Short mmCIF file of C-alpha atoms in Angstrom, two decimals:
data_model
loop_
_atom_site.label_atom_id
_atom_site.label_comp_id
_atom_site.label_asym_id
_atom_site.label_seq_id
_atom_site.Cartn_x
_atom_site.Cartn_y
_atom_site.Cartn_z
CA UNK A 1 128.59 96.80 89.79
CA UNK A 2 132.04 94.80 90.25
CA UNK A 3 132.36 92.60 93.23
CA UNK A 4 135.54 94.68 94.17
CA UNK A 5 133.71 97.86 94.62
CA UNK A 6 131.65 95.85 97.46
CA UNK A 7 134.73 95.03 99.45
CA UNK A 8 133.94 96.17 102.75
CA UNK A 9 130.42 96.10 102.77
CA UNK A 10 129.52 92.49 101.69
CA UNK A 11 129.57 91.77 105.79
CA UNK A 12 127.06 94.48 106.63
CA UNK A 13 124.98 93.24 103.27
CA UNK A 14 125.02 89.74 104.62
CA UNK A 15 123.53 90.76 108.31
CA UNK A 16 121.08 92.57 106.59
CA UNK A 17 119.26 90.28 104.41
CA UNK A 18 119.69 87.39 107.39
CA UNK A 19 118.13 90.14 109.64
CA UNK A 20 114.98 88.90 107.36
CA UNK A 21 114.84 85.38 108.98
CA UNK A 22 116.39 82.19 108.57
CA UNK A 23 117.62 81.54 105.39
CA UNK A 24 120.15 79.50 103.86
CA UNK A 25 122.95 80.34 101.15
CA UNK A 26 121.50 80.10 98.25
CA UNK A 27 118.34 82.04 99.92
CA UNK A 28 120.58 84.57 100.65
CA UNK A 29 121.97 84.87 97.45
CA UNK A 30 118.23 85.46 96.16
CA UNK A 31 117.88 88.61 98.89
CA UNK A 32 121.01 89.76 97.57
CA UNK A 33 120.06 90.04 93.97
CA UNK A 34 116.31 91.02 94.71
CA UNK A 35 117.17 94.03 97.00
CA UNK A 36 119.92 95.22 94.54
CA UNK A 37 118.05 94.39 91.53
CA UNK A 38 120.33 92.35 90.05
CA UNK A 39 122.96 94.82 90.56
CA UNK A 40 125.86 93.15 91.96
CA UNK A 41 127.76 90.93 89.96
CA UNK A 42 129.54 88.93 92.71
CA UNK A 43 130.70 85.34 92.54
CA UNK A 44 127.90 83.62 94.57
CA UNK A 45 130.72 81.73 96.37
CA UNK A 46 131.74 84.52 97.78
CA UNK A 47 129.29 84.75 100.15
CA UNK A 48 130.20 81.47 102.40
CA UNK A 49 133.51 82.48 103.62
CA UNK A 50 131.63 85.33 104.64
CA UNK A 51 129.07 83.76 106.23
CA UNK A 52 131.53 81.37 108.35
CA UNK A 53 133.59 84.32 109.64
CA UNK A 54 130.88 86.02 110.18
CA UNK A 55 129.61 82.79 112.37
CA UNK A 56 133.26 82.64 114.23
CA UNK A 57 132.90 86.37 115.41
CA UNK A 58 129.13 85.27 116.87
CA UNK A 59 126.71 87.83 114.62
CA UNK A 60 125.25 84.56 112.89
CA UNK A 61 124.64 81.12 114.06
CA UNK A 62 123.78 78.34 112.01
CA UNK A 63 122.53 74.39 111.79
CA UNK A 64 121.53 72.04 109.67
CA UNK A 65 117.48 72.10 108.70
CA UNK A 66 115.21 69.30 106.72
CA UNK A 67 113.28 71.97 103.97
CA UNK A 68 111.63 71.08 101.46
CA UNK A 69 113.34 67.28 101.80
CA UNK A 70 116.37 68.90 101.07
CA UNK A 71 119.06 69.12 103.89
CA UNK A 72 120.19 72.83 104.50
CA UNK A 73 122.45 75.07 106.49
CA UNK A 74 120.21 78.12 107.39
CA UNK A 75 121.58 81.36 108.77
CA UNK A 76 119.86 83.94 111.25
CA UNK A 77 121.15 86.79 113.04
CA UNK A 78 122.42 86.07 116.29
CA UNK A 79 121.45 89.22 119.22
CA UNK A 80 125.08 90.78 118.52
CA UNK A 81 124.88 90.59 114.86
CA UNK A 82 121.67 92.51 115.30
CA UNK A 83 123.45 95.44 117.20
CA UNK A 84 126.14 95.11 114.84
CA UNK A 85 124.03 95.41 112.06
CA UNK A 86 123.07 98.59 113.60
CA UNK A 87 126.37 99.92 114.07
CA UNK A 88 127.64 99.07 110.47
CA UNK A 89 123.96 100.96 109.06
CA UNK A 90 124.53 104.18 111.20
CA UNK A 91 128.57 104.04 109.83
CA UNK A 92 127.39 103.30 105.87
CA UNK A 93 124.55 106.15 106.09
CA UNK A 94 126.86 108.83 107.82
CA UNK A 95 129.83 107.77 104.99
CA UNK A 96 127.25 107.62 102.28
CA UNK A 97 126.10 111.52 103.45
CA UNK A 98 129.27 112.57 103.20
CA UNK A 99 130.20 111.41 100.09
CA UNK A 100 127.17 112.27 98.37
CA UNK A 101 127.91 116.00 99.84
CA UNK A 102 130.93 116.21 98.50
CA UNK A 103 129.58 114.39 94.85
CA UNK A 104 127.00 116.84 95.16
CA UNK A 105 129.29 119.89 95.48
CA UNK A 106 131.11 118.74 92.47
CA UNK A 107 127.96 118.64 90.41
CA UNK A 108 126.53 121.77 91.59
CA UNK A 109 130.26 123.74 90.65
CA UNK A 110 131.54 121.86 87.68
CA UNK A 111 135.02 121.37 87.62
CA UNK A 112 136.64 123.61 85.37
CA UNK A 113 138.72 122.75 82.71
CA UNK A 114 142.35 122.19 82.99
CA UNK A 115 143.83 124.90 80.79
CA UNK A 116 142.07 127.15 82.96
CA UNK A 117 144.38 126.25 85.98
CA UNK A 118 145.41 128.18 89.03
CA UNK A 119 143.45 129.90 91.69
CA UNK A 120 139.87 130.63 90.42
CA UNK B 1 132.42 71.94 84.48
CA UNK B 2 129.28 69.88 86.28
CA UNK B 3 128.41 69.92 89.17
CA UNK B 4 129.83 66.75 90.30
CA UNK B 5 132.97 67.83 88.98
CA UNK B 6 133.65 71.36 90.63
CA UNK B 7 132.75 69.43 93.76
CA UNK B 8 135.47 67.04 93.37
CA UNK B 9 137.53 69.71 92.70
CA UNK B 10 137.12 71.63 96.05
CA UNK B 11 137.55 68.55 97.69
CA UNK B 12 140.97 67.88 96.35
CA UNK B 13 142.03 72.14 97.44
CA UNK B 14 140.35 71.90 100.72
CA UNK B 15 143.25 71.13 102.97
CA UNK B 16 140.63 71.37 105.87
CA UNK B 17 139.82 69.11 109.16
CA UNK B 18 137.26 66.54 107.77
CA UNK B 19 134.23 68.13 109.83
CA UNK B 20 134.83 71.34 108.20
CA UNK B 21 135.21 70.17 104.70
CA UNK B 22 131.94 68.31 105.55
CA UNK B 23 130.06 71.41 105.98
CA UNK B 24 131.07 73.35 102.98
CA UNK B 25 130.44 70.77 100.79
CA UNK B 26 127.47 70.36 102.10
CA UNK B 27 126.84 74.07 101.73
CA UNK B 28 128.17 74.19 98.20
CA UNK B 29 126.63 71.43 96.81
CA UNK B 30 122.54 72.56 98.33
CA UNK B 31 123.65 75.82 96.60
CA UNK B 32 124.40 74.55 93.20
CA UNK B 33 121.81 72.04 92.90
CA UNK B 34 118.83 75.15 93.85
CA UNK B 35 120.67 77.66 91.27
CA UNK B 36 120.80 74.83 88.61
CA UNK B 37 117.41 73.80 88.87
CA UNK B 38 116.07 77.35 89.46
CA UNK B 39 117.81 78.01 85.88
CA UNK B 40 116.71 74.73 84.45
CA UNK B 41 112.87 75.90 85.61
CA UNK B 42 113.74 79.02 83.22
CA UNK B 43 114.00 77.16 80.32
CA UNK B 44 117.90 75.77 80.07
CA UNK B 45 118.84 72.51 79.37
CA UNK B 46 120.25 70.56 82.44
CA UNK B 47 123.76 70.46 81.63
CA UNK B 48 123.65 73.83 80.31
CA UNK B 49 121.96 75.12 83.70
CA UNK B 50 124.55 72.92 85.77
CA UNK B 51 127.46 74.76 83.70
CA UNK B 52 125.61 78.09 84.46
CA UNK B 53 125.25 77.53 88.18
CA UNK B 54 129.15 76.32 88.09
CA UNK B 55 130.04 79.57 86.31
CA UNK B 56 128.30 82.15 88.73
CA UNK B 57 129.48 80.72 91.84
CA UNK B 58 133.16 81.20 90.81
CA UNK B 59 135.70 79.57 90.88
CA UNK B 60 136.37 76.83 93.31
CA UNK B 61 140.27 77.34 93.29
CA UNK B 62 139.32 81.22 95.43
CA UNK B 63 137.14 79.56 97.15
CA UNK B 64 139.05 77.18 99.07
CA UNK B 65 141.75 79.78 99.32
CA UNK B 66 139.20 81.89 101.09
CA UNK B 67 137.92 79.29 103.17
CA UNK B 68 141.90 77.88 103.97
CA UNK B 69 143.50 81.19 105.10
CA UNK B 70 140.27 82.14 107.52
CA UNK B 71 140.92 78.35 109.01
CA UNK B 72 144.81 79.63 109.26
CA UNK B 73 144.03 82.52 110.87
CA UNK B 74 141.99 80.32 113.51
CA UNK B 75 144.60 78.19 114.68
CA UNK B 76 147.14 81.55 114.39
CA UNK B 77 144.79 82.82 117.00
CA UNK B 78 144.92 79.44 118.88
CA UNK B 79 148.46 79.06 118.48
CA UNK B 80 149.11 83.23 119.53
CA UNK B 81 147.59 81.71 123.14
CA UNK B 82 149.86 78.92 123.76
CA UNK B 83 153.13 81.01 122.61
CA UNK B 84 151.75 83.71 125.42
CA UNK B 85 151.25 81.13 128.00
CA UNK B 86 154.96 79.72 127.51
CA UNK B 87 156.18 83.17 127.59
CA UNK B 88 154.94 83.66 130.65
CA UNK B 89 156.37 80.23 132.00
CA UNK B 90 159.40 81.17 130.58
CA UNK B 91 159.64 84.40 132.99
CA UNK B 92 158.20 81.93 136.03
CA UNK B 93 161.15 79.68 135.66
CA UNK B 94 163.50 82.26 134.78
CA UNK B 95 162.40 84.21 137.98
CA UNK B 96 162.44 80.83 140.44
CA UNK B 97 165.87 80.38 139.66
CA UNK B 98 166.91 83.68 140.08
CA UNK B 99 164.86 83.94 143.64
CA UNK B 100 166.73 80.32 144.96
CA UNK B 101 170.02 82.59 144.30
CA UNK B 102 171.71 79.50 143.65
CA UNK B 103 172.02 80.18 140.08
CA UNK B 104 175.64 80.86 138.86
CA UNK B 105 175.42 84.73 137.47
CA UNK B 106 176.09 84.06 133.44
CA UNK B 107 173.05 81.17 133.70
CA UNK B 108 170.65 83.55 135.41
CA UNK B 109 171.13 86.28 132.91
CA UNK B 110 170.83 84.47 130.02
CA UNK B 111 167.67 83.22 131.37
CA UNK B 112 166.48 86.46 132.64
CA UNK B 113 167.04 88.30 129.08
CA UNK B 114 165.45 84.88 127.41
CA UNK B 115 162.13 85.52 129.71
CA UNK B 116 162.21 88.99 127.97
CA UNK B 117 162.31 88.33 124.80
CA UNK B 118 160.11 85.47 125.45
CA UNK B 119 157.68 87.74 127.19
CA UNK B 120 157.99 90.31 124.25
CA UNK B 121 157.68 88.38 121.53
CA UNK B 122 154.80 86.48 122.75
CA UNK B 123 152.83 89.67 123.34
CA UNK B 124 153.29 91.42 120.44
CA UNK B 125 152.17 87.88 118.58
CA UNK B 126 149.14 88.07 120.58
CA UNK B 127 148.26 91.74 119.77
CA UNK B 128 148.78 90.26 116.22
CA UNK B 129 146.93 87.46 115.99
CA UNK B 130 144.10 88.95 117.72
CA UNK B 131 143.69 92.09 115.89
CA UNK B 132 143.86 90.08 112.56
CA UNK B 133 141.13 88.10 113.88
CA UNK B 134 138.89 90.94 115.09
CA UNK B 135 139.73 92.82 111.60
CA UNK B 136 140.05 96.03 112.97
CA UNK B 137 142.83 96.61 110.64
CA UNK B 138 143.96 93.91 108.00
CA UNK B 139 147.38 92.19 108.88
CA UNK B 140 149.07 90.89 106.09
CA UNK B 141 150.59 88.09 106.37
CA UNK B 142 149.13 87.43 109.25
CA UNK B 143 149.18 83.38 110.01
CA UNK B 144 153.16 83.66 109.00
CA UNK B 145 154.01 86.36 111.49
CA UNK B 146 151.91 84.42 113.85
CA UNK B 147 154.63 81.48 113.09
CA UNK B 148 157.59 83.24 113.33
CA UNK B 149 156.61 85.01 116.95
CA UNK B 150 155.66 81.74 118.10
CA UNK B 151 159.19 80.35 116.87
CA UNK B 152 161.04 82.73 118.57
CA UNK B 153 158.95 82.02 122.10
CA UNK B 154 159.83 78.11 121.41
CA UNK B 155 163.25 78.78 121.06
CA UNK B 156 163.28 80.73 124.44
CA UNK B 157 162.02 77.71 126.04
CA UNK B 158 163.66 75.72 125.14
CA UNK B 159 167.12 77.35 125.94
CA UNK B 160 165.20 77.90 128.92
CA UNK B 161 164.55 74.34 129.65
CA UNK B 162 168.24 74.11 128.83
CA UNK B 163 169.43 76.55 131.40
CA UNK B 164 166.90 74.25 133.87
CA UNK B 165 169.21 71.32 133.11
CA UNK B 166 172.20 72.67 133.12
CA UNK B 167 171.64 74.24 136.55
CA UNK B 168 170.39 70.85 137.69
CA UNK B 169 173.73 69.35 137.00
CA UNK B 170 175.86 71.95 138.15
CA UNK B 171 174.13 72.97 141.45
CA UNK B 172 171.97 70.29 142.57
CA UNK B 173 168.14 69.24 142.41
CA UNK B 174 165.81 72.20 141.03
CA UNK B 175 163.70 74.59 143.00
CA UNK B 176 160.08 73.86 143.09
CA UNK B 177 158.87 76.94 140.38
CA UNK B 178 161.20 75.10 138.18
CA UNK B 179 160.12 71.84 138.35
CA UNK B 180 156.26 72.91 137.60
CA UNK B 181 157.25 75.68 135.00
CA UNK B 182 159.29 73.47 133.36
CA UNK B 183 156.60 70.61 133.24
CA UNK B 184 154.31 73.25 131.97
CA UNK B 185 156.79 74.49 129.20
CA UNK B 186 157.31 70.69 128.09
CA UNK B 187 153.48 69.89 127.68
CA UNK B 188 152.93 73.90 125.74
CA UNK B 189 155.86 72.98 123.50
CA UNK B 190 154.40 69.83 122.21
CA UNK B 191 151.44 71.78 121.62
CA UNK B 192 153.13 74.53 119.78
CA UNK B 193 154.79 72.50 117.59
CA UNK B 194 151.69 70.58 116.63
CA UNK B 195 149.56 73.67 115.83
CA UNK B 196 152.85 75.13 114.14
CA UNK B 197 152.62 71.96 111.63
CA UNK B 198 149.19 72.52 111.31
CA UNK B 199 149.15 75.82 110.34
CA UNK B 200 152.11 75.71 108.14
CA UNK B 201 150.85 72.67 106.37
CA UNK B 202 147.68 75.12 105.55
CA UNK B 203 149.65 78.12 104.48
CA UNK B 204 152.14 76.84 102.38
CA UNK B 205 150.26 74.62 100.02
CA UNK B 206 151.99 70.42 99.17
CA UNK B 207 151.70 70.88 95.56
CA UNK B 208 154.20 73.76 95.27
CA UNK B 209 151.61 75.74 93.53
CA UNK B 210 153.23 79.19 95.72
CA UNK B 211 151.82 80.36 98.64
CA UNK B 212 147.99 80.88 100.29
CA UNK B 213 147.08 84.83 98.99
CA UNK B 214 144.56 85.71 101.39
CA UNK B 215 141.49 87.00 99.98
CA UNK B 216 139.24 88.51 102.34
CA UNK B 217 139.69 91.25 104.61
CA UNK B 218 142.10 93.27 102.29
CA UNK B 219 145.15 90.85 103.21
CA UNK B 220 147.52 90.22 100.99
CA UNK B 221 149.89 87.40 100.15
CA UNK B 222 151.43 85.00 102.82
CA UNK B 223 154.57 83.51 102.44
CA UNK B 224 156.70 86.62 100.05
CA UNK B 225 159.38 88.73 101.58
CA UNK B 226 157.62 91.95 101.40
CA UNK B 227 154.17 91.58 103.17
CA UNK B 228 154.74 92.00 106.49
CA UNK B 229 157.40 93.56 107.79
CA UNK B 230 156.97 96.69 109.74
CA UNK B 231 153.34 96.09 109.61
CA UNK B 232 152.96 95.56 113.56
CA UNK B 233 154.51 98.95 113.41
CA UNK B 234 151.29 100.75 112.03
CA UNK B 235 149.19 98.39 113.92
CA UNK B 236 151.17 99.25 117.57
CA UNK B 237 151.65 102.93 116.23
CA UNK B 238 148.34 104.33 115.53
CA UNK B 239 146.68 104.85 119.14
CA UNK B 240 150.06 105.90 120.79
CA UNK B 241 151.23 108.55 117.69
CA UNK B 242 148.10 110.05 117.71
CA UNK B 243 147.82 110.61 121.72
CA UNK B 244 150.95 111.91 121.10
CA UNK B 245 150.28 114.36 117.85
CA UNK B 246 147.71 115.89 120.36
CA UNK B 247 149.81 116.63 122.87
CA UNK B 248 153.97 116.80 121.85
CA UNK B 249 153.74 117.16 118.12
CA UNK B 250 157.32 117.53 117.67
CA UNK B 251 158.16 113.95 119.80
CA UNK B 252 155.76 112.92 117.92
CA UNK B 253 157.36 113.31 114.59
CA UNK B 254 160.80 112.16 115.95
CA UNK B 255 159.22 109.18 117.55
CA UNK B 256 157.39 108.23 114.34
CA UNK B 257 157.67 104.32 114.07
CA UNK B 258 157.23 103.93 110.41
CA UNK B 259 159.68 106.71 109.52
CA UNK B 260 162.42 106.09 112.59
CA UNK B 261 161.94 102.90 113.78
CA UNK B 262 165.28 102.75 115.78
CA UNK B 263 164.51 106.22 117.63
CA UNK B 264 161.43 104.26 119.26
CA UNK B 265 163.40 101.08 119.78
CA UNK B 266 165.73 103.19 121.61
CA UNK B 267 163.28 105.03 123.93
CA UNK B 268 161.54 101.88 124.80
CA UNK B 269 164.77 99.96 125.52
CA UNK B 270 165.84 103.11 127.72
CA UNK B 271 162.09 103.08 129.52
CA UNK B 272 162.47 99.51 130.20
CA UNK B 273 166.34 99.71 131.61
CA UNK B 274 165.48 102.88 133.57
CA UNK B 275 162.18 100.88 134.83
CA UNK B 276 164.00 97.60 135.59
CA UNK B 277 166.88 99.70 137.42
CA UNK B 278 163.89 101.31 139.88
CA UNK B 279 162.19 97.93 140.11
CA UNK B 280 166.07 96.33 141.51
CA UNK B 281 166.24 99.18 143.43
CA UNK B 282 162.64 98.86 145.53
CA UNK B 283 163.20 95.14 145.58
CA UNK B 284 166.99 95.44 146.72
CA UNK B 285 165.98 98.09 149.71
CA UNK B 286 166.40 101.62 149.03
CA UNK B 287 170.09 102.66 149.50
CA UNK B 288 171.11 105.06 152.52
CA UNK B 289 172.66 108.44 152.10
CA UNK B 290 176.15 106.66 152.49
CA UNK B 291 175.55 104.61 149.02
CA UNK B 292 173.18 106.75 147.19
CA UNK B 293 175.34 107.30 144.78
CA UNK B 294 176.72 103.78 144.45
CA UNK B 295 172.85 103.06 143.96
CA UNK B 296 172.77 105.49 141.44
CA UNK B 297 175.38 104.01 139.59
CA UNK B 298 174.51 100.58 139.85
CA UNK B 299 171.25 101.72 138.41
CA UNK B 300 172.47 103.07 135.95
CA UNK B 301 175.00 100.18 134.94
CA UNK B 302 171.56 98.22 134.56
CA UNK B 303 169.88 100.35 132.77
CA UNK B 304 172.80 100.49 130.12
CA UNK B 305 172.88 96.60 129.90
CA UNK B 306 169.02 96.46 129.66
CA UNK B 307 169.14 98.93 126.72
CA UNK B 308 171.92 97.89 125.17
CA UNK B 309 170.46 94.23 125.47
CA UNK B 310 167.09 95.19 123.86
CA UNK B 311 168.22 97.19 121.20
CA UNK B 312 170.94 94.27 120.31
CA UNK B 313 166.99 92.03 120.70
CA UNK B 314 165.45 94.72 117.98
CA UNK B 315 168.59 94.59 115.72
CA UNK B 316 168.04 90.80 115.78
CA UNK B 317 164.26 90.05 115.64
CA UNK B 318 162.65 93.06 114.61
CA UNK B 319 162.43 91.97 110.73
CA UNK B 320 161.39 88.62 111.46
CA UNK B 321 158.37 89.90 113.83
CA UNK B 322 157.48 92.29 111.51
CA UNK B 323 158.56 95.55 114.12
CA UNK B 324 160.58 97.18 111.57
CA UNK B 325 160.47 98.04 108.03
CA UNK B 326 162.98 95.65 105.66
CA UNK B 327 163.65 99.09 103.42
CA UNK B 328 164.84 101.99 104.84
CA UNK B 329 162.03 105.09 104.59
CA UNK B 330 161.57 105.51 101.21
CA UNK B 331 162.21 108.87 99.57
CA UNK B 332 159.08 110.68 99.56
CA UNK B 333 158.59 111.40 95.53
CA UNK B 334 158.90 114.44 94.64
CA UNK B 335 155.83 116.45 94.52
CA UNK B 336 154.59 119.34 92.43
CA UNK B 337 154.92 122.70 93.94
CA UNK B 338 151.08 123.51 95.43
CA UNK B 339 148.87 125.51 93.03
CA UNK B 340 150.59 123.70 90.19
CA UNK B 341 148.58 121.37 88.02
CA UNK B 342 149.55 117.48 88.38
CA UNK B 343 150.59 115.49 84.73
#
């Protein structure tokens, strides 16, 4: 799947796999790809602009961490992001109903071909 | 590319406050040393697993474009807050002068219509900036509108801080609500101009390479001709035009901003005259039987000149704020009839 057609939805993604716990980038990144099964071929840069605005509107907070002798930026959902995270689930599920509804109206009648045209 | 390398080369495009560069670095540099040596674990060779990790993270050149325009959009934000502060000095000083009464007539109304635009334009910059930065609807062009609001508040001021002076000359010392608004005005305009640099030195790039294109939130381009204008039109219009679908369908359509721009101008230069003309008439004293109809007329005399001043205000500005569309409507194509099967 092309990182276009997750436009949109990379914030709600993001809130998501931080909702886990603390984790940093490249952590995330791993969430990412083990949830989706490898599914989403995004630029893993894409992520930290993300992250930052996603900081700047207060659903994550960050600071620097000593793990594994390694100096790290970790991530974890702040109380709004949590309710946010809510909000953006509830919106994806009720858009995701509908559009499977209509997918699965247009499976269950097959479209019919165009020579056929005009009112059924 | 190594490691070392793509580093070096986000460096060199992040045109970013030291502290902030700092961090992403920081960031990006944990992130590509984990991914290399997860891949280097898997069996690649190190400079192979370096070059990997370089190659999935993308490319540094988005990156810092990404990472630039958000930064943009901060001090937009920042900068949207100042211009709305010296707008509203701008209408303090404007309205001391005109309460001492001591201001010749042609000096007071110039400042009085200056506080308006002043007062408009830093408004609808500040519905701007902060509904880019809340992304409840993607601004294009954003940071650039920001700018050119916040340069049209400036220039109020300062012909407003002009019209300060040349009072003081011609009638004598200034009132006290000109003194401190024009103190305040001085210190906001140094700090508008400093935040303008700021933000114009991130938006428009020193190696000529074209303008920041904003990447995230659906935005589009900054800098070309055709990004923005009339976009504050669908962001201002969609609350209002659907109150009004509900209940006066047929205003609605006439009143439709993106279609007829210059019917709304002219109803909301009318409102305001027909507003301003009440407000002068409650703070003038409510005329007697005798001169109700000289009130009546003198109300409507300023209800004229305010319409006539802020239409003349949306003939001038509107394409530089963005209010109005630089094409007329476009023709709508011409559709197939209904039942008839599309190409």
């Amino acid at each position: 799947m092309k990182g276009d057609a997750l436009k949109g939805h990379l914030d709600a993604m993001l809130l998501a796999v931080v909702a886990d716990g603390p984790v940093h980038g490249y952590g995330i990144v791993q969430r990412l790809a083990l949830r989706s099964h490898g599914r989403f071929e995004l630029p893993e840069g894409t992520i930290y602009p993300a992250l930052h605005r996603l900081e700047d509107d207060g659903l994550l907070r960050s600071r620097w961490a000593v793990i594994d002798g390694r100096r790290r930026r970790q991530y974890e959902l702040t109380d709004r992001g949590r309710s946010a995270l809510g909000v953006r689930s509830a919106q994806w599920r009720e858009f995701a109903a509908a559009v499977d509804q209509v997918l699965g109206a247009a499976v269950a009648a097959p479209l019919r071909p165009a020579s056929a045209g005009g009112a059924p | 590319m190594t490691i070392t390398e793509y580093l070096l080369e986000l460096l060199e495009l992040l045109h970013l406050p030291k502290r902030a560069r700092g961090r992403i670095l920081g960031e990006v540099e944990d992130h590509l040393l984990c991914a290399a040596a997860e891949l280097h674990g898997s069996g690649l060779e190190a400079d192979a697993a370096e070059r990997e990790a370089v190659r999935r993270f993308g490319s540094p050149d988005e990156l810092a474009r990404s990472f630039v325009s958000a930064h943009a959009a901060r001090i937009g934000a920042r900068l949207a807050h100042l211009a709305l502060i010296l707008a509203a000095l701008v209408a303090w000083v404007s309205a001391s002068a005109r309460a001492d009464g001591s201001v010749p007539f042609p000096l007071a109304l110039l400042g009085f219509v200056l506080a308006q635009v002043a007062v408009v334009s830093g408004g609808l910059t500040w519905v701007r900036a902060m509904s880019s930065r809340k992304g409840r609807r993607a601004a294009p062009g954003g940071p650039e509108l920001v700018l050119r609001g916040v340069a049209v508040v400036v220039g109020c001021a300062v012909a407003a801080g002009l019209i300060v002076l040349a009072r003081i000359i011609l009638t004598g010392p200034p009132v006290p609500g000109e003194t401190a608004g024009a103190a305040g005005m001085a210190a906001l305009l140094g700090a508008c101009a400093f935040a303008s640099a700021r933000c114009r030195r991130l938006i428009t790039p020193p190696s000529g390479t074209g303008p920041v294109q904003l990447t995230d939130r659906g935005t589009e381009g900054l800098g070309s001709r055709d990004f923005a204008e009339g976009d504050l039109v669908l962001l201002t219009a969609d609350n209002a035009a659907r109150w009004l679908q509900r209940h006066a369908p047929r205003l609605a359509l006439w009143l439709d901003l993106r279609a007829y721009p210059w019917h709304f101008a002219f109803v909301v230069a009318a409102g305001a005259g027909i507003a301003l003309a009440a407000a002068h008439g409650v703070g003038e004293g409510l005329p007697s039987e005798h001169h109700l109809l000289g009130g009546l007329a003198a109300g409507a005399i300023i209800a004229s000149i305010e319409t006539a001043v802020t239409l003349l205000g949306f003939a001038a500005l509107g394409r530089p704020l963005g209010l109005r569309s630089s094409t007329r409507p476009r023709a709508r194509a011409a559709q197939p009839a209904c039942g008839t099967p599309g190409p």
